[in-house]
């Protein structure tokens, strides 16, 4: 019963992300020494094509998948994802408040901020001990995903609160000239 609920929720989330223009892909999560892709994989990995519309997402994530441990990856095709350690993530979350889609992985205490592509320099993020995910080959597990390393990733600011838009960085110069 719980698996059926989880699969329906996964299906609904995949359709919702894609229907709102967020590129997603199927994500295989290895558990207990096995991987849903059928191989012995140590880490989560993409196992299919990038999906950009709700109809295709409904076909890729059926309500009753043939194997467990499938999840959703958010593909950084048209936005960047900054992954920051807690000492920066908590402060930044307080500053941007509800204007930035924000998630957190509790076990690693890593914060993930979805921002407009190219709006933050990679060097700044790396200098803060973070990682910048950018481009069609980069992805992060979608909130709701559970892995041994991260725990269950959760939205702190869900994208619907920002009308599914990544955070647009606003510096004082931007505020004057825009």
PDB file of N, CA, C and O in Angstrom, residues 32-94:
ATOM      1  N   UNK A  32      20.859  -1.476  -0.909  1.00  0.00           N
ATOM      2  CA  UNK A  32      21.102  -2.859  -0.478  1.00  0.00           C
ATOM      3  C   UNK A  32      21.921  -3.650  -1.497  1.00  0.00           C
ATOM      4  O   UNK A  32      21.615  -4.800  -1.785  1.00  0.00           O
ATOM      5  N   UNK A  33      22.910  -3.021  -2.093  1.00  0.00           N
ATOM      6  CA  UNK A  33      23.797  -3.703  -3.016  1.00  0.00           C
ATOM      7  C   UNK A  33      23.243  -3.894  -4.417  1.00  0.00           C
ATOM      8  O   UNK A  33      23.905  -4.464  -5.271  1.00  0.00           O
ATOM      9  N   UNK A  34      22.026  -3.427  -4.676  1.00  0.00           N
ATOM     10  CA  UNK A  34      21.443  -3.580  -6.011  1.00  0.00           C
ATOM     11  C   UNK A  34      21.024  -2.244  -6.585  1.00  0.00           C
ATOM     12  O   UNK A  34      20.817  -1.272  -5.867  1.00  0.00           O
ATOM     13  N   UNK A  35      20.917  -2.201  -7.891  1.00  0.00           N
ATOM     14  CA  UNK A  35      20.515  -0.984  -8.582  1.00  0.00           C
ATOM     15  C   UNK A  35      19.361  -1.334  -9.519  1.00  0.00           C
ATOM     16  O   UNK A  35      19.370  -2.400 -10.149  1.00  0.00           O
ATOM     17  N   UNK A  36      18.358  -0.458  -9.638  1.00  0.00           N
ATOM     18  CA  UNK A  36      17.240  -0.767 -10.519  1.00  0.00           C
ATOM     19  C   UNK A  36      17.624  -0.875 -11.990  1.00  0.00           C
ATOM     20  O   UNK A  36      16.873  -1.415 -12.783  1.00  0.00           O
ATOM     21  N   UNK A  37      18.829  -0.411 -12.353  1.00  0.00           N
ATOM     22  CA  UNK A  37      19.262  -0.534 -13.749  1.00  0.00           C
ATOM     23  C   UNK A  37      19.761  -1.946 -14.048  1.00  0.00           C
ATOM     24  O   UNK A  37      20.024  -2.277 -15.196  1.00  0.00           O
ATOM     25  N   UNK A  38      19.893  -2.779 -12.996  1.00  0.00           N
ATOM     26  CA  UNK A  38      20.317  -4.160 -13.193  1.00  0.00           C
ATOM     27  C   UNK A  38      21.813  -4.391 -13.027  1.00  0.00           C
ATOM     28  O   UNK A  38      22.281  -5.512 -13.125  1.00  0.00           O
ATOM     29  N   UNK A  39      22.564  -3.338 -12.776  1.00  0.00           N
ATOM     30  CA  UNK A  39      24.012  -3.466 -12.598  1.00  0.00           C
ATOM     31  C   UNK A  39      24.363  -3.224 -11.134  1.00  0.00           C
ATOM     32  O   UNK A  39      23.519  -2.857 -10.333  1.00  0.00           O
ATOM     33  N   UNK A  40      25.616  -3.394 -10.803  1.00  0.00           N
ATOM     34  CA  UNK A  40      26.101  -3.092  -9.467  1.00  0.00           C
ATOM     35  C   UNK A  40      26.685  -1.687  -9.506  1.00  0.00           C
ATOM     36  O   UNK A  40      27.821  -1.492  -9.926  1.00  0.00           O
ATOM     37  N   UNK A  41      25.904  -0.725  -9.092  1.00  0.00           N
ATOM     38  CA  UNK A  41      26.307   0.679  -9.168  1.00  0.00           C
ATOM     39  C   UNK A  41      26.500   1.239  -7.758  1.00  0.00           C
ATOM     40  O   UNK A  41      25.655   1.015  -6.893  1.00  0.00           O
ATOM     41  N   UNK A  42      27.573   1.975  -7.532  1.00  0.00           N
ATOM     42  CA  UNK A  42      27.792   2.524  -6.194  1.00  0.00           C
ATOM     43  C   UNK A  42      27.018   3.819  -5.919  1.00  0.00           C
ATOM     44  O   UNK A  42      26.698   4.121  -4.788  1.00  0.00           O
ATOM     45  N   UNK A  43      26.728   4.596  -6.965  1.00  0.00           N
ATOM     46  CA  UNK A  43      26.127   5.918  -6.780  1.00  0.00           C
ATOM     47  C   UNK A  43      24.857   6.080  -7.613  1.00  0.00           C
ATOM     48  O   UNK A  43      24.693   5.429  -8.647  1.00  0.00           O
ATOM     49  N   UNK A  44      23.969   6.999  -7.191  1.00  0.00           N
ATOM     50  CA  UNK A  44      22.812   7.323  -8.027  1.00  0.00           C
ATOM     51  C   UNK A  44      23.271   7.813  -9.400  1.00  0.00           C
ATOM     52  O   UNK A  44      24.319   8.457  -9.520  1.00  0.00           O
ATOM     53  N   UNK A  45      22.481   7.499 -10.428  1.00  0.00           N
ATOM     54  CA  UNK A  45      22.854   7.922 -11.784  1.00  0.00           C
ATOM     55  C   UNK A  45      21.606   8.025 -12.659  1.00  0.00           C
ATOM     56  O   UNK A  45      20.577   7.407 -12.387  1.00  0.00           O
ATOM     57  N   UNK A  46      21.728   8.815 -13.720  1.00  0.00           N
ATOM     58  CA  UNK A  46      20.637   8.966 -14.677  1.00  0.00           C
ATOM     59  C   UNK A  46      20.522   7.699 -15.507  1.00  0.00           C
ATOM     60  O   UNK A  46      21.527   7.082 -15.847  1.00  0.00           O
ATOM     61  N   UNK A  47      19.290   7.328 -15.847  1.00  0.00           N
ATOM     62  CA  UNK A  47      19.093   6.102 -16.613  1.00  0.00           C
ATOM     63  C   UNK A  47      18.189   6.306 -17.821  1.00  0.00           C
ATOM     64  O   UNK A  47      17.694   5.349 -18.379  1.00  0.00           O
ATOM     65  N   UNK A  48      17.989   7.517 -18.211  1.00  0.00           N
ATOM     66  CA  UNK A  48      17.117   7.738 -19.355  1.00  0.00           C
ATOM     67  C   UNK A  48      17.268   9.132 -19.908  1.00  0.00           C
ATOM     68  O   UNK A  48      18.120   9.915 -19.484  1.00  0.00           O
ATOM     69  N   UNK A  49      16.404   9.416 -20.822  1.00  0.00           N
ATOM     70  CA  UNK A  49      16.430  10.697 -21.511  1.00  0.00           C
ATOM     71  C   UNK A  49      15.922  11.828 -20.624  1.00  0.00           C
ATOM     72  O   UNK A  49      15.194  11.609 -19.663  1.00  0.00           O
ATOM     73  N   UNK A  50      16.312  13.049 -20.975  1.00  0.00           N
ATOM     74  CA  UNK A  50      15.795  14.235 -20.302  1.00  0.00           C
ATOM     75  C   UNK A  50      14.371  14.462 -20.806  1.00  0.00           C
ATOM     76  O   UNK A  50      14.106  14.406 -22.008  1.00  0.00           O
ATOM     77  N   UNK A  51      13.469  14.694 -19.870  1.00  0.00           N
ATOM     78  CA  UNK A  51      12.048  14.891 -20.186  1.00  0.00           C
ATOM     79  C   UNK A  51      11.700  16.346 -19.921  1.00  0.00           C
ATOM     80  O   UNK A  51      12.070  16.894 -18.883  1.00  0.00           O
ATOM     81  N   UNK A  52      10.986  16.965 -20.861  1.00  0.00           N
ATOM     82  CA  UNK A  52      10.674  18.384 -20.762  1.00  0.00           C
ATOM     83  C   UNK A  52       9.184  18.699 -20.823  1.00  0.00           C
ATOM     84  O   UNK A  52       8.820  19.851 -20.883  1.00  0.00           O
ATOM     85  N   UNK A  53       8.331  17.671 -20.861  1.00  0.00           N
ATOM     86  CA  UNK A  53       6.892  17.947 -20.869  1.00  0.00           C
ATOM     87  C   UNK A  53       6.151  16.900 -20.044  1.00  0.00           C
ATOM     88  O   UNK A  53       6.616  15.780 -19.874  1.00  0.00           O
ATOM     89  N   UNK A  54       4.994  17.306 -19.529  1.00  0.00           N
ATOM     90  CA  UNK A  54       4.225  16.460 -18.635  1.00  0.00           C
ATOM     91  C   UNK A  54       3.743  15.163 -19.255  1.00  0.00           C
ATOM     92  O   UNK A  54       3.697  14.130 -18.580  1.00  0.00           O
ATOM     93  N   UNK A  55       3.373  15.168 -20.539  1.00  0.00           N
ATOM     94  CA  UNK A  55       2.888  13.945 -21.186  1.00  0.00           C
ATOM     95  C   UNK A  55       3.983  12.889 -21.249  1.00  0.00           C
ATOM     96  O   UNK A  55       3.759  11.719 -20.983  1.00  0.00           O
ATOM     97  N   UNK A  56       5.181  13.332 -21.596  1.00  0.00           N
ATOM     98  CA  UNK A  56       6.304  12.387 -21.665  1.00  0.00           C
ATOM     99  C   UNK A  56       6.674  11.889 -20.264  1.00  0.00           C
ATOM    100  O   UNK A  56       6.985  10.720 -20.072  1.00  0.00           O
ATOM    101  N   UNK A  57       6.613  12.781 -19.277  1.00  0.00           N
ATOM    102  CA  UNK A  57       6.923  12.383 -17.902  1.00  0.00           C
ATOM    103  C   UNK A  57       5.947  11.317 -17.412  1.00  0.00           C
ATOM    104  O   UNK A  57       6.345  10.378 -16.725  1.00  0.00           O
ATOM    105  N   UNK A  58       4.682  11.430 -17.790  1.00  0.00           N
ATOM    106  CA  UNK A  58       3.682  10.439 -17.372  1.00  0.00           C
ATOM    107  C   UNK A  58       4.012   9.061 -17.941  1.00  0.00           C
ATOM    108  O   UNK A  58       3.751   8.039 -17.304  1.00  0.00           O
ATOM    109  N   UNK A  59       4.602   9.020 -19.122  1.00  0.00           N
ATOM    110  CA  UNK A  59       4.965   7.736 -19.731  1.00  0.00           C
ATOM    111  C   UNK A  59       6.250   7.171 -19.116  1.00  0.00           C
ATOM    112  O   UNK A  59       6.374   5.965 -18.916  1.00  0.00           O
ATOM    113  N   UNK A  60       7.205   8.050 -18.801  1.00  0.00           N
ATOM    114  CA  UNK A  60       8.492   7.610 -18.258  1.00  0.00           C
ATOM    115  C   UNK A  60       8.351   7.136 -16.811  1.00  0.00           C
ATOM    116  O   UNK A  60       8.974   6.173 -16.407  1.00  0.00           O
ATOM    117  N   UNK A  61       7.504   7.817 -16.022  1.00  0.00           N
ATOM    118  CA  UNK A  61       7.280   7.450 -14.621  1.00  0.00           C
ATOM    119  C   UNK A  61       5.867   6.881 -14.478  1.00  0.00           C
ATOM    120  O   UNK A  61       4.950   7.577 -14.056  1.00  0.00           O
ATOM    121  N   UNK A  62       5.661   5.616 -14.817  1.00  0.00           N
ATOM    122  CA  UNK A  62       4.328   5.039 -14.659  1.00  0.00           C
ATOM    123  C   UNK A  62       3.944   4.986 -13.185  1.00  0.00           C
ATOM    124  O   UNK A  62       4.810   4.997 -12.305  1.00  0.00           O
ATOM    125  N   UNK A  63       2.651   4.943 -12.908  1.00  0.00           N
ATOM    126  CA  UNK A  63       2.190   4.900 -11.517  1.00  0.00           C
ATOM    127  C   UNK A  63       2.595   3.610 -10.820  1.00  0.00           C
ATOM    128  O   UNK A  63       2.717   3.567  -9.605  1.00  0.00           O
ATOM    129  N   UNK A  64       2.815   2.548 -11.577  1.00  0.00           N
ATOM    130  CA  UNK A  64       3.266   1.289 -11.003  1.00  0.00           C
ATOM    131  C   UNK A  64       4.519   0.825 -11.738  1.00  0.00           C
ATOM    132  O   UNK A  64       4.456   0.005 -12.634  1.00  0.00           O
ATOM    133  N   UNK A  65       5.700   1.378 -11.365  1.00  0.00           N
ATOM    134  CA  UNK A  65       6.926   1.019 -12.075  1.00  0.00           C
ATOM    135  C   UNK A  65       7.280  -0.449 -11.858  1.00  0.00           C
ATOM    136  O   UNK A  65       6.916  -1.039 -10.844  1.00  0.00           O
ATOM    137  N   UNK A  66       8.002  -1.044 -12.814  1.00  0.00           N
ATOM    138  CA  UNK A  66       8.352  -2.456 -12.715  1.00  0.00           C
ATOM    139  C   UNK A  66       9.345  -2.769 -11.596  1.00  0.00           C
ATOM    140  O   UNK A  66       9.361  -3.864 -11.080  1.00  0.00           O
ATOM    141  N   UNK A  67      10.182  -1.802 -11.209  1.00  0.00           N
ATOM    142  CA  UNK A  67      11.143  -2.019 -10.131  1.00  0.00           C
ATOM    143  C   UNK A  67      11.146  -0.819  -9.202  1.00  0.00           C
ATOM    144  O   UNK A  67      10.852   0.301  -9.620  1.00  0.00           O
ATOM    145  N   UNK A  68      11.502  -1.037  -7.935  1.00  0.00           N
ATOM    146  CA  UNK A  68      11.575   0.098  -7.006  1.00  0.00           C
ATOM    147  C   UNK A  68      12.867   0.883  -7.197  1.00  0.00           C
ATOM    148  O   UNK A  68      13.682   0.560  -8.043  1.00  0.00           O
ATOM    149  N   UNK A  69      13.037   1.886  -6.392  1.00  0.00           N
ATOM    150  CA  UNK A  69      14.251   2.696  -6.322  1.00  0.00           C
ATOM    151  C   UNK A  69      14.455   3.613  -7.526  1.00  0.00           C
ATOM    152  O   UNK A  69      15.572   4.019  -7.816  1.00  0.00           O
ATOM    153  N   UNK A  70      13.385   3.946  -8.220  1.00  0.00           N
ATOM    154  CA  UNK A  70      13.459   4.965  -9.256  1.00  0.00           C
ATOM    155  C   UNK A  70      13.084   6.288  -8.619  1.00  0.00           C
ATOM    156  O   UNK A  70      12.180   6.353  -7.807  1.00  0.00           O
ATOM    157  N   UNK A  71      13.757   7.332  -8.993  1.00  0.00           N
ATOM    158  CA  UNK A  71      13.479   8.669  -8.470  1.00  0.00           C
ATOM    159  C   UNK A  71      13.541   9.654  -9.630  1.00  0.00           C
ATOM    160  O   UNK A  71      13.565   9.248 -10.793  1.00  0.00           O
ATOM    161  N   UNK A  72      13.570  10.928  -9.290  1.00  0.00           N
ATOM    162  CA  UNK A  72      13.604  12.002 -10.281  1.00  0.00           C
ATOM    163  C   UNK A  72      14.872  12.823 -10.086  1.00  0.00           C
ATOM    164  O   UNK A  72      15.222  13.162  -8.954  1.00  0.00           O
ATOM    165  N   UNK A  73      15.538  13.146 -11.176  1.00  0.00           N
ATOM    166  CA  UNK A  73      16.675  14.067 -11.148  1.00  0.00           C
ATOM    167  C   UNK A  73      16.245  15.380 -11.796  1.00  0.00           C
ATOM    168  O   UNK A  73      15.571  15.366 -12.834  1.00  0.00           O
ATOM    169  N   UNK A  74      16.601  16.488 -11.178  1.00  0.00           N
ATOM    170  CA  UNK A  74      16.397  17.799 -11.796  1.00  0.00           C
ATOM    171  C   UNK A  74      17.641  18.092 -12.622  1.00  0.00           C
ATOM    172  O   UNK A  74      18.750  18.143 -12.086  1.00  0.00           O
ATOM    173  N   UNK A  75      17.462  18.257 -13.913  1.00  0.00           N
ATOM    174  CA  UNK A  75      18.586  18.471 -14.836  1.00  0.00           C
ATOM    175  C   UNK A  75      18.816  19.976 -14.970  1.00  0.00           C
ATOM    176  O   UNK A  75      17.891  20.725 -15.274  1.00  0.00           O
ATOM    177  N   UNK A  76      20.055  20.401 -14.762  1.00  0.00           N
ATOM    178  CA  UNK A  76      20.397  21.828 -14.762  1.00  0.00           C
ATOM    179  C   UNK A  76      20.591  22.341 -16.189  1.00  0.00           C
ATOM    180  O   UNK A  76      21.622  22.911 -16.525  1.00  0.00           O
ATOM    181  N   UNK A  77      19.593  22.139 -17.008  1.00  0.00           N
ATOM    182  CA  UNK A  77      19.669  22.526 -18.418  1.00  0.00           C
ATOM    183  C   UNK A  77      19.444  24.021 -18.620  1.00  0.00           C
ATOM    184  O   UNK A  77      20.120  24.650 -19.426  1.00  0.00           O
ATOM    185  N   UNK A  78      18.486  24.604 -17.909  1.00  0.00           N
ATOM    186  CA  UNK A  78      18.196  26.027 -18.104  1.00  0.00           C
ATOM    187  C   UNK A  78      18.251  26.818 -16.804  1.00  0.00           C
ATOM    188  O   UNK A  78      17.890  27.996 -16.773  1.00  0.00           O
ATOM    189  N   UNK A  79      18.712  26.205 -15.741  1.00  0.00           N
ATOM    190  CA  UNK A  79      18.964  26.894 -14.478  1.00  0.00           C
ATOM    191  C   UNK A  79      20.218  26.291 -13.861  1.00  0.00           C
ATOM    192  O   UNK A  79      20.681  25.245 -14.294  1.00  0.00           O
ATOM    193  N   UNK A  80      20.791  26.964 -12.885  1.00  0.00           N
ATOM    194  CA  UNK A  80      21.924  26.433 -12.136  1.00  0.00           C
ATOM    195  C   UNK A  80      21.436  26.029 -10.755  1.00  0.00           C
ATOM    196  O   UNK A  80      20.463  26.592 -10.242  1.00  0.00           O
ATOM    197  N   UNK A  81      22.123  25.083 -10.155  1.00  0.00           N
ATOM    198  CA  UNK A  81      21.835  24.704  -8.780  1.00  0.00           C
ATOM    199  C   UNK A  81      23.122  24.878  -7.984  1.00  0.00           C
ATOM    200  O   UNK A  81      24.137  24.262  -8.291  1.00  0.00           O
ATOM    201  N   UNK A  82      23.050  25.764  -6.978  1.00  0.00           N
ATOM    202  CA  UNK A  82      24.185  25.950  -6.074  1.00  0.00           C
ATOM    203  C   UNK A  82      23.984  25.013  -4.891  1.00  0.00           C
ATOM    204  O   UNK A  82      22.966  25.084  -4.221  1.00  0.00           O
ATOM    205  N   UNK A  83      24.949  24.150  -4.646  1.00  0.00           N
ATOM    206  CA  UNK A  83      24.947  23.302  -3.448  1.00  0.00           C
ATOM    207  C   UNK A  83      25.952  23.911  -2.490  1.00  0.00           C
ATOM    208  O   UNK A  83      27.138  24.004  -2.807  1.00  0.00           O
ATOM    209  N   UNK A  84      25.479  24.341  -1.318  1.00  0.00           N
ATOM    210  CA  UNK A  84      26.338  25.017  -0.360  1.00  0.00           C
ATOM    211  C   UNK A  84      26.326  24.329   0.994  1.00  0.00           C
ATOM    212  O   UNK A  84      25.301  23.763   1.395  1.00  0.00           O
ATOM    213  N   UNK A  85      27.447  24.416   1.729  1.00  0.00           N
ATOM    214  CA  UNK A  85      27.452  23.886   3.092  1.00  0.00           C
ATOM    215  C   UNK A  85      26.565  24.749   3.994  1.00  0.00           C
ATOM    216  O   UNK A  85      26.235  25.891   3.667  1.00  0.00           O
ATOM    217  N   UNK A  86      26.216  24.200   5.145  1.00  0.00           N
ATOM    218  CA  UNK A  86      25.252  24.833   6.054  1.00  0.00           C
ATOM    219  C   UNK A  86      25.633  26.250   6.465  1.00  0.00           C
ATOM    220  O   UNK A  86      24.767  27.120   6.551  1.00  0.00           O
ATOM    221  N   UNK A  87      26.921  26.506   6.703  1.00  0.00           N
ATOM    222  CA  UNK A  87      27.293  27.842   7.192  1.00  0.00           C
ATOM    223  C   UNK A  87      26.984  28.943   6.183  1.00  0.00           C
ATOM    224  O   UNK A  87      26.756  30.084   6.553  1.00  0.00           O
ATOM    225  N   UNK A  88      26.938  28.623   4.905  1.00  0.00           N
ATOM    226  CA  UNK A  88      26.553  29.600   3.883  1.00  0.00           C
ATOM    227  C   UNK A  88      25.082  29.440   3.498  1.00  0.00           C
ATOM    228  O   UNK A  88      24.385  30.410   3.240  1.00  0.00           O
ATOM    229  N   UNK A  89      24.630  28.205   3.434  1.00  0.00           N
ATOM    230  CA  UNK A  89      23.263  27.941   3.000  1.00  0.00           C
ATOM    231  C   UNK A  89      22.220  28.553   3.905  1.00  0.00           C
ATOM    232  O   UNK A  89      21.251  29.159   3.434  1.00  0.00           O
ATOM    233  N   UNK A  90      22.390  28.434   5.205  1.00  0.00           N
ATOM    234  CA  UNK A  90      21.409  28.975   6.142  1.00  0.00           C
ATOM    235  C   UNK A  90      21.329  30.496   6.046  1.00  0.00           C
ATOM    236  O   UNK A  90      20.234  31.074   6.043  1.00  0.00           O
ATOM    237  N   UNK A  91      22.488  31.138   5.944  1.00  0.00           N
ATOM    238  CA  UNK A  91      22.515  32.605   5.836  1.00  0.00           C
ATOM    239  C   UNK A  91      21.884  33.047   4.520  1.00  0.00           C
ATOM    240  O   UNK A  91      21.071  33.981   4.494  1.00  0.00           O
ATOM    241  N   UNK A  92      22.249  32.394   3.421  1.00  0.00           N
ATOM    242  CA  UNK A  92      21.688  32.761   2.122  1.00  0.00           C
ATOM    243  C   UNK A  92      20.180  32.529   2.092  1.00  0.00           C
ATOM    244  O   UNK A  92      19.431  33.367   1.589  1.00  0.00           O
ATOM    245  N   UNK A  93      19.725  31.432   2.650  1.00  0.00           N
ATOM    246  CA  UNK A  93      18.287  31.156   2.688  1.00  0.00           C
ATOM    247  C   UNK A  93      17.548  32.269   3.434  1.00  0.00           C
ATOM    248  O   UNK A  93      16.479  32.696   3.013  1.00  0.00           O
ATOM    249  N   UNK A  94      18.135  32.745   4.512  1.00  0.00           N
ATOM    250  CA  UNK A  94      17.509  33.840   5.268  1.00  0.00           C
ATOM    251  C   UNK A  94      17.436  35.115   4.434  1.00  0.00           C
ATOM    252  O   UNK A  94      16.469  35.859   4.507  1.00  0.00           O
TER     253      UNK A  94
END
